[in-house]
XYZ file of C-alpha atoms in Angstrom:
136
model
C 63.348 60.930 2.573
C 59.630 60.256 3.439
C 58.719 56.788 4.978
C 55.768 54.836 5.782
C 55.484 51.506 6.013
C 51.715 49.458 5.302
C 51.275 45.907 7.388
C 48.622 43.979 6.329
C 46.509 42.813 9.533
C 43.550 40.782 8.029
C 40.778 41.115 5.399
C 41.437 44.453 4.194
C 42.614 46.059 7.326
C 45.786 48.018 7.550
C 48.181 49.681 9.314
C 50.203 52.575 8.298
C 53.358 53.567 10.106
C 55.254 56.422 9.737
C 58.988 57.470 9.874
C 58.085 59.137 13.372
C 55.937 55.518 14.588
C 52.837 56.596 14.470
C 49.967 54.838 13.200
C 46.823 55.159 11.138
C 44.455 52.371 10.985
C 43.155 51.914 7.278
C 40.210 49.901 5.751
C 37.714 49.329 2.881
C 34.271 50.857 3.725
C 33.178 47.566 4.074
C 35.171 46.519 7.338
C 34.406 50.194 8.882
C 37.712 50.276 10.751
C 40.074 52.581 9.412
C 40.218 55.426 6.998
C 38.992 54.391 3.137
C 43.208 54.926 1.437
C 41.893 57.315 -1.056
C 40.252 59.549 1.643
C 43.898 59.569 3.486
C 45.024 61.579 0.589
C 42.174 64.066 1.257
C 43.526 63.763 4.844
C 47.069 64.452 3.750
C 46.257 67.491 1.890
C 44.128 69.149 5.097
C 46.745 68.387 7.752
C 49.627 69.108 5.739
C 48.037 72.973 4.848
C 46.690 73.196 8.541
C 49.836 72.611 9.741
C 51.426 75.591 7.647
C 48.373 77.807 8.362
C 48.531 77.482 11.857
C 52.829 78.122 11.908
C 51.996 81.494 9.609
C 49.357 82.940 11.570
C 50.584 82.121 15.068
C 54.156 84.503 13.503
C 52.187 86.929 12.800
C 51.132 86.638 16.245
C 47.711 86.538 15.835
C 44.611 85.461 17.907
C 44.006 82.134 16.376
C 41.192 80.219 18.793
C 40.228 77.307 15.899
C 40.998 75.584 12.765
C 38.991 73.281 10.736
C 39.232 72.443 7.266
C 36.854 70.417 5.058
C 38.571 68.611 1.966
C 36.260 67.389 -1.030
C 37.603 65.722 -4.296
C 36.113 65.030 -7.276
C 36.584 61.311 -8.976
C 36.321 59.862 -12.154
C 33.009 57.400 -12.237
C 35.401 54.720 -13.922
C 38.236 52.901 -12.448
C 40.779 53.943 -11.708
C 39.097 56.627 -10.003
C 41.505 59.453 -10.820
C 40.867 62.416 -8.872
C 40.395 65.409 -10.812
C 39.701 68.361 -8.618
C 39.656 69.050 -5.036
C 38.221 72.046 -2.647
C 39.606 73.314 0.534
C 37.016 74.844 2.894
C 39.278 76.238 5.522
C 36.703 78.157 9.023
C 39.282 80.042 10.693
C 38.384 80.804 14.676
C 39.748 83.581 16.373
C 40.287 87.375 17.463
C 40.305 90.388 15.369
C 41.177 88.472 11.906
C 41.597 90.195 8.990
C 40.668 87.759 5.670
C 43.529 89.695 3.965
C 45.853 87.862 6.751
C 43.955 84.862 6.701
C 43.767 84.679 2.680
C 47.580 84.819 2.467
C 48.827 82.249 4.526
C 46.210 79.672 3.320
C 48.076 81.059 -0.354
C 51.735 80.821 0.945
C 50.622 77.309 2.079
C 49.304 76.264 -1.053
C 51.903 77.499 -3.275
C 55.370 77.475 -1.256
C 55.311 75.416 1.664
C 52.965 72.165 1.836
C 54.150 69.381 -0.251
C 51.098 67.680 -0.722
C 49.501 71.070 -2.249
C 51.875 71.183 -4.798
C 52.587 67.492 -5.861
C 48.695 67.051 -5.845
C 48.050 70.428 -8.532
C 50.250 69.099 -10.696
C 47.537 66.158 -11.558
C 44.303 67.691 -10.381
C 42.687 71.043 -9.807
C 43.135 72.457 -6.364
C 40.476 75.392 -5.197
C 39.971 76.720 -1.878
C 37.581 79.663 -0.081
C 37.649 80.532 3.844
C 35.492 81.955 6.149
C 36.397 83.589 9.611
C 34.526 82.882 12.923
C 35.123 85.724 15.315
C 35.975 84.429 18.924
C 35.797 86.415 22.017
């Protein structure tokens, strides 16, 4: 079962703990502290499909120099905010990639293997596009 655990430290400053012990600092804009809550769900939704892009590509032993991934969402204008839709702009680093390699992981991620990916799609709209950065 998935765990964390949210202590209240002042104002609206928080800290989130996981099952493992680590920690994320949270916070309203306002105290400019910690991550905004909503925005950790953007955060859970790159890290969680990094994680499984990384673990497919490094099988398939590929050259893999750099990973970064850039999560928007669109939000309702009204509380409670509900995001509706949200775009994964993954820049994949590295040697000799082919996009047919790189397209299909980013797809086995999305589909099969990260949990966020597939909890989040079944309330909003989930889009993604890639480009590759050749390293030498």
């Amino acid at each position: 079962m998935a765990q964390t655990t949210i202590t209240w430290v002042q104002g609206k400053q928080f800290i989130g703990t996981d099952s493992t012990q680590h920690s994320v600092v949270i916070s309203s804009a306002d105290e400019g502290i910690g991550m905004k809550p909503s925005e950790l769900m953007l955060a859970a939704l790159g890290s969680c499909t990094a994680y499984d892009v990384v673990g497919i590509l490094e099988k398939k032993r590929l050259k893999l120099r750099g990973l970064q991934i850039n999560v928007t969402a669109e939000q309702d204008s009204e509380p409670p905010w509900t995001f509706r839709k949200f775009h994964l702009h993954y820049v994949v680093t590295g040697e000799n990639l082919r996009a047919e390699d790189v397209a299909k992981a980013i797809e086995l991620s999305e589909s099969k293997y990260c949990s966020v990916a597939n909890t989040l799609k079944l309330a909003a709209e989930l889009t993604y596009d890639f480009e590759i950065v050749e390293a030498h």
